[in-house]
PDB file of C-alpha atoms in Angstrom:
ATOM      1  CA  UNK A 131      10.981  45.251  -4.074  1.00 58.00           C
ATOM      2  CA  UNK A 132      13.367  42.710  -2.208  1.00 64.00           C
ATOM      3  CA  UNK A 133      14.543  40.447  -5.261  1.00 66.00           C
ATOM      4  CA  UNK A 134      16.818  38.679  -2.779  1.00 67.00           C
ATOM      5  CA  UNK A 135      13.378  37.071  -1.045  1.00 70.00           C
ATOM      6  CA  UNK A 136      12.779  35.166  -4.369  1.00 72.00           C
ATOM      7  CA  UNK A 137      15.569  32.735  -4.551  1.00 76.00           C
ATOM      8  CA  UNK A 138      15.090  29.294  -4.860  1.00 76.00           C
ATOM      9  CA  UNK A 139      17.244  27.466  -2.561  1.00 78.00           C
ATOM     10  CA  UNK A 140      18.471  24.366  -3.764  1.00 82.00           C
ATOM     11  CA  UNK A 141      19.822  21.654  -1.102  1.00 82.00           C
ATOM     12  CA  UNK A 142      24.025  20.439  -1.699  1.00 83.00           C
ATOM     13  CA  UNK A 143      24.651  16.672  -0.821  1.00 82.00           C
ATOM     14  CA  UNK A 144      25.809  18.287   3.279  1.00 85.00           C
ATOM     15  CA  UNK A 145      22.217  20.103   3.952  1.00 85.00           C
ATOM     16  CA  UNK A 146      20.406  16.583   2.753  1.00 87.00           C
ATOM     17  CA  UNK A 147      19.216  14.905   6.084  1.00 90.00           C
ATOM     18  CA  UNK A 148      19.105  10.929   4.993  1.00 92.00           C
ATOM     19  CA  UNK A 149      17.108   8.247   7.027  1.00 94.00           C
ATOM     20  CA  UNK A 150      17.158   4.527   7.335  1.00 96.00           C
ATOM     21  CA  UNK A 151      13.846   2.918   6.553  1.00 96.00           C
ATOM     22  CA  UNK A 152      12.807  -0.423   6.753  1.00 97.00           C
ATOM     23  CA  UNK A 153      10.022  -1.831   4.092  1.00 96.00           C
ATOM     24  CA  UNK A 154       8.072  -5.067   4.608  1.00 96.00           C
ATOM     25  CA  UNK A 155       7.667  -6.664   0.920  1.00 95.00           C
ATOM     26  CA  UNK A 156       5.511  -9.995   2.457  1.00 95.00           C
ATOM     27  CA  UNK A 157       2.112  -9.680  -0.334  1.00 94.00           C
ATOM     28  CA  UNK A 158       3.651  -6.579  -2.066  1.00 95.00           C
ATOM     29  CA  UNK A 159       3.419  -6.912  -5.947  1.00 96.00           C
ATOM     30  CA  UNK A 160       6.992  -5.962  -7.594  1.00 94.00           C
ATOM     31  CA  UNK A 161       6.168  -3.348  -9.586  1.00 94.00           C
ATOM     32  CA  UNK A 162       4.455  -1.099  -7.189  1.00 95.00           C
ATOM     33  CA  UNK A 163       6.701  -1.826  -4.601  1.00 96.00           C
ATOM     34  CA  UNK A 164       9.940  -0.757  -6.627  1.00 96.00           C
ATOM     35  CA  UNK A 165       8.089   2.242  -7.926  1.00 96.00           C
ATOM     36  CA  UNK A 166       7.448   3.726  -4.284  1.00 96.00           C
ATOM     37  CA  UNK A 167      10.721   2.424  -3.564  1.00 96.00           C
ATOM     38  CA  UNK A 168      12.653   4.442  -6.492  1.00 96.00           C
ATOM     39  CA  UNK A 169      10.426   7.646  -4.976  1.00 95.00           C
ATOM     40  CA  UNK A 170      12.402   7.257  -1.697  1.00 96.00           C
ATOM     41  CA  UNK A 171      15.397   6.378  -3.003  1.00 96.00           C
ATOM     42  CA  UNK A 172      15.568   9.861  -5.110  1.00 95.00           C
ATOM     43  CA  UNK A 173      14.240  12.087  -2.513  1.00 93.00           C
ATOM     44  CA  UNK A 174      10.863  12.797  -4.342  1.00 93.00           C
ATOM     45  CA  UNK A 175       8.893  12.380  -0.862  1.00 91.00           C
ATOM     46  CA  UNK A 176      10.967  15.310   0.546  1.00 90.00           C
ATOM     47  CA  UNK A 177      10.208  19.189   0.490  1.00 87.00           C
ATOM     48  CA  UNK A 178      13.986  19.369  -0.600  1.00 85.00           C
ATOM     49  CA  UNK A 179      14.072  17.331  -3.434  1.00 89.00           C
ATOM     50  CA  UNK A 180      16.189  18.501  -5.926  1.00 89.00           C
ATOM     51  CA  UNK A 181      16.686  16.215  -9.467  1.00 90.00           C
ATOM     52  CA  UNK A 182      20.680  16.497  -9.605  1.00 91.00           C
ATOM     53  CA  UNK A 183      21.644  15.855  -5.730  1.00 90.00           C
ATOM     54  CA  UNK A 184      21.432  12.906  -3.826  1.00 91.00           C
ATOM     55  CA  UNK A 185      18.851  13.289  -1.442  1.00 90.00           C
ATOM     56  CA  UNK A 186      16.796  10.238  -0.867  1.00 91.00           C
ATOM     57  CA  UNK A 187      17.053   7.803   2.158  1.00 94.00           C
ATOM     58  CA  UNK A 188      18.787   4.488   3.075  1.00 96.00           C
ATOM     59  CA  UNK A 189      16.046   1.922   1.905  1.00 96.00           C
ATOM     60  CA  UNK A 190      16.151  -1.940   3.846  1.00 96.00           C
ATOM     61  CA  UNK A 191      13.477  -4.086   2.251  1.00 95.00           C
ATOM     62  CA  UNK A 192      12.997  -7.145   4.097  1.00 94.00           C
ATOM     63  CA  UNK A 193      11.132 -10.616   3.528  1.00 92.00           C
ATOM     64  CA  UNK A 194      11.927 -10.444  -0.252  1.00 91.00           C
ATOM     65  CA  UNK A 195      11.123 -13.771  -0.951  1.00 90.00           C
ATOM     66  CA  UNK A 196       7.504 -13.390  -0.443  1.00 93.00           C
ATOM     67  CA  UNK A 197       6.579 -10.707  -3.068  1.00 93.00           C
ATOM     68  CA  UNK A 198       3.885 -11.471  -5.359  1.00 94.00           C
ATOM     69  CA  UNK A 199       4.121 -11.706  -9.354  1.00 94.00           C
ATOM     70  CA  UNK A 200       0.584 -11.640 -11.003  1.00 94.00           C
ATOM     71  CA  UNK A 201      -0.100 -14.062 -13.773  1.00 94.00           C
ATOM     72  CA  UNK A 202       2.775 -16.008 -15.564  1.00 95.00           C
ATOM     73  CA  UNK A 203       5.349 -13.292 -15.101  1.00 94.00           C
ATOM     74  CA  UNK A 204       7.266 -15.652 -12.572  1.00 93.00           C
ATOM     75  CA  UNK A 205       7.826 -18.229 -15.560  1.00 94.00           C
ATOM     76  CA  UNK A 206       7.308 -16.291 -19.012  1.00 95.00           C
ATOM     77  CA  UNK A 207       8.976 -12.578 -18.091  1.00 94.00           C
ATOM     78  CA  UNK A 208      12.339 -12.642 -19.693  1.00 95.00           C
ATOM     79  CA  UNK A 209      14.849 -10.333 -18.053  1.00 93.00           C
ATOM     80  CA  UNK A 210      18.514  -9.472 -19.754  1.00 94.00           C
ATOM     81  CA  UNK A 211      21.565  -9.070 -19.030  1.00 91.00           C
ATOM     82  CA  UNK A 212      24.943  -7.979 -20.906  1.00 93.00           C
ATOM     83  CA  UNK A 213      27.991  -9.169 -19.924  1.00 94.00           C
ATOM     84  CA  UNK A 214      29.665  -6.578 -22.799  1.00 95.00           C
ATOM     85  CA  UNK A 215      31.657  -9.638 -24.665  1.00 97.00           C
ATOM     86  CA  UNK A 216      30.188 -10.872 -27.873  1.00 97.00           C
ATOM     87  CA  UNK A 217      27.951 -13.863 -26.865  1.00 96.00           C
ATOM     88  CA  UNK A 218      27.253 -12.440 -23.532  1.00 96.00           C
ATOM     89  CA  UNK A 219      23.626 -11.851 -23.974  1.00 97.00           C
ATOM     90  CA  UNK A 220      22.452 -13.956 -20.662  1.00 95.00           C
ATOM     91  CA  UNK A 221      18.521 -14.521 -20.110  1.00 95.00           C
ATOM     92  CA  UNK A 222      16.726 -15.162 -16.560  1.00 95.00           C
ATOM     93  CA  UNK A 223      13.230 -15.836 -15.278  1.00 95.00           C
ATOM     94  CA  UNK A 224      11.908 -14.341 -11.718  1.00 93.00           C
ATOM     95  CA  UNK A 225      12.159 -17.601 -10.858  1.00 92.00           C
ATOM     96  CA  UNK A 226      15.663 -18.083 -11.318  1.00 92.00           C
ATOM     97  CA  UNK A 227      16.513 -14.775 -10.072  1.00 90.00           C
ATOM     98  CA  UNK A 228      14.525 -15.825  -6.682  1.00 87.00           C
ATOM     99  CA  UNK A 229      16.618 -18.739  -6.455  1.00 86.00           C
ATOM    100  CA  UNK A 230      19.948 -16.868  -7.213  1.00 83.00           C
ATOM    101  CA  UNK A 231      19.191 -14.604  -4.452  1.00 76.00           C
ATOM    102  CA  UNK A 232      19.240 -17.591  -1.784  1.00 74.00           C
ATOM    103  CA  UNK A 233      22.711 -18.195  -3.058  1.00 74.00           C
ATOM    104  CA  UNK A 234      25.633 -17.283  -0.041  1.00 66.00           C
ATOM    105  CA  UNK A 235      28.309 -16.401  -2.665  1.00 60.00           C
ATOM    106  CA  UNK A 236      26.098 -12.919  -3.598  1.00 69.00           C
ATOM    107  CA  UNK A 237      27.173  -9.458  -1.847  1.00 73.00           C
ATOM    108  CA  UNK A 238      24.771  -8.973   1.423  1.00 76.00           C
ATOM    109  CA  UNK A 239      21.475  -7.037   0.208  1.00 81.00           C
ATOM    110  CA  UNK A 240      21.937  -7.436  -3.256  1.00 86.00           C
ATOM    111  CA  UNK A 241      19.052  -9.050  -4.312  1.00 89.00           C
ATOM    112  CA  UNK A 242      19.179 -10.040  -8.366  1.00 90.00           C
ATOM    113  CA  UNK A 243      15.661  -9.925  -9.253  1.00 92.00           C
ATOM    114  CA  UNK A 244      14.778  -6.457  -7.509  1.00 92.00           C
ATOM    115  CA  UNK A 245      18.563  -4.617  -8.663  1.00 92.00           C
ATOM    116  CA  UNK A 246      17.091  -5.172 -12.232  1.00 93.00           C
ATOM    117  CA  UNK A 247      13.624  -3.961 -11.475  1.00 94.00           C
ATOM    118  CA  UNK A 248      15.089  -1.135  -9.748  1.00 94.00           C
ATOM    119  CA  UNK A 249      17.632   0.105 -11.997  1.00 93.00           C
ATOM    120  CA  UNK A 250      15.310   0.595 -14.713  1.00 94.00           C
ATOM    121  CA  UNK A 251      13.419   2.962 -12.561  1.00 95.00           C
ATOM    122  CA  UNK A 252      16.160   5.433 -11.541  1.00 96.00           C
ATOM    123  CA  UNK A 253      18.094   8.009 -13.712  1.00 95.00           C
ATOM    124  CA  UNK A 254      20.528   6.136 -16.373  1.00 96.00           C
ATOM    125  CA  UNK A 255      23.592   7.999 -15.498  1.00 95.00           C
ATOM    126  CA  UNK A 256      26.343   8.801 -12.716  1.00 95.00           C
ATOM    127  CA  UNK A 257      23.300   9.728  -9.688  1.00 94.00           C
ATOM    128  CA  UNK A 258      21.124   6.435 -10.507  1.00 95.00           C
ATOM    129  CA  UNK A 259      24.428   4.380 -10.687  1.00 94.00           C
ATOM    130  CA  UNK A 260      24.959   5.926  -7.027  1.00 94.00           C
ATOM    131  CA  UNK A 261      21.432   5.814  -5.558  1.00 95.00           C
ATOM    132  CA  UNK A 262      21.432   2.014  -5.946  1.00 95.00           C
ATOM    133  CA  UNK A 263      23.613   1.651  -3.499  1.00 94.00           C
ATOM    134  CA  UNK A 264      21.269   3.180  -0.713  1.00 95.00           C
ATOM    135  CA  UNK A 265      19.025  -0.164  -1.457  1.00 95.00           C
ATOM    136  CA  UNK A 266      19.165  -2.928   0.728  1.00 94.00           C
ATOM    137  CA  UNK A 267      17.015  -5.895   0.090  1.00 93.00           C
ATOM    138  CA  UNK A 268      17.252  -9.518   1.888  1.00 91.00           C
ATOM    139  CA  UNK A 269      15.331 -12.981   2.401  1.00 89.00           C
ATOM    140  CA  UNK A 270      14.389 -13.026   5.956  1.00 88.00           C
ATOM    141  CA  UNK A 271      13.023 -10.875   8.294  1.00 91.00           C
ATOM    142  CA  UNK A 272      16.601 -10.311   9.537  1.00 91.00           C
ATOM    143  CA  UNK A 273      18.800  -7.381   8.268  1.00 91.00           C
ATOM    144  CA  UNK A 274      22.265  -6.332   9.330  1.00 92.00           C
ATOM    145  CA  UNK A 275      21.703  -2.329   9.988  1.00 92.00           C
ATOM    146  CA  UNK A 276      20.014  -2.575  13.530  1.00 93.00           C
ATOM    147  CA  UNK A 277      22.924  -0.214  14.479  1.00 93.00           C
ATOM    148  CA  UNK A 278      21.608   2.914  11.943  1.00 92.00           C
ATOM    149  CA  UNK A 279      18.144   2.766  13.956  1.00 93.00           C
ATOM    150  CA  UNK A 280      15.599   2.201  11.371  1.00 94.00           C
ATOM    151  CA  UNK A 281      12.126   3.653  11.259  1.00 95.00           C
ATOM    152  CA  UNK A 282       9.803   0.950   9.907  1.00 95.00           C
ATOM    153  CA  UNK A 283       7.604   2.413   6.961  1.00 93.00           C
ATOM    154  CA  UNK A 284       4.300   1.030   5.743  1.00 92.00           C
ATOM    155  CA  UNK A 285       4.407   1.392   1.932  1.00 90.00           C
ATOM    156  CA  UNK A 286       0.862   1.074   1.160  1.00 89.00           C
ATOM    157  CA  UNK A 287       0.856   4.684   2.966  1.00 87.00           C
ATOM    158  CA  UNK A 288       2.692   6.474   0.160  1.00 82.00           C
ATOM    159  CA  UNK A 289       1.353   7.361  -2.772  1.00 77.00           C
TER     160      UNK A 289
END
């Protein structure tokens, strides 16, 4: 018997092939959207997925603005933030995170409201710290990375 036919190959960060995708949020709720969203992010979709190597794709999600919130969550969900000095505990709504995000002094694609969301879906550690990085997330239906030739992805198709 071969025992060398048995080995579970294991992709390194070089083998990973990466895409760019493009995700429409207009009528998405958050939630569900950030969940499929952390799925591509990791590689999870992939054959090769592999838990300690970054293998997901580049994700663009555009028309942010128009995401849906059920009930009172846009006024009454609380979300925190540490600034690490004592006193620094800061609070935010959706609602003011929406409005932050319409702000020009904020880094291209860094969307406030869906970093949080996101971040508490990804691994708390050294990979997850690097995987949000591949997100991209902006207003309009506009987006800067024409030039990496994005496929456009339905997200209602993945599961």
């Amino acid at each position: 018997m071969d025992t060398l036919s048995y080995k579970t190959l294991t992709p390194n960060a070089q083998e990973v092939k990466r895409e760019w995708v493009v995700i429409d949020a207009t009528d998405q709720h958050l939630g569900r959207l950030c969940s499929k969203v952390a799925k591509i992010l990791r590689g999870k979709n992939k054959p090769s997925y592999s838990p300690f190597v970054e293998c997901g794709d580049y994700v663009i999600i555009v028309n942010a603005e128009k995401i849906v919130l059920t009930g009172k969550k846009m006024t009454d969900r609380i979300y925190y933030s540490y600034t690490g000095y004592p006193g620094g505990q800061r609070e935010a709504t959706a609602e003011t995170l929406l409005k932050k995000s319409f702000n020009k002094h904020l880094k291209a694609g860094k969307h406030p409201l869906f970093l949080h969301v996101m971040k508490g879906m990804l691994p708390k550690n050294r990979l997850g710290r690097k995987i949000i990085n591949n997100l991209f997330v902006y207003n309009g239906p506009n987006h800067p990375h024409e030039a990496q030739a994005p496929k456009v992805l339905d997200i209602n198709s993945i599961k």
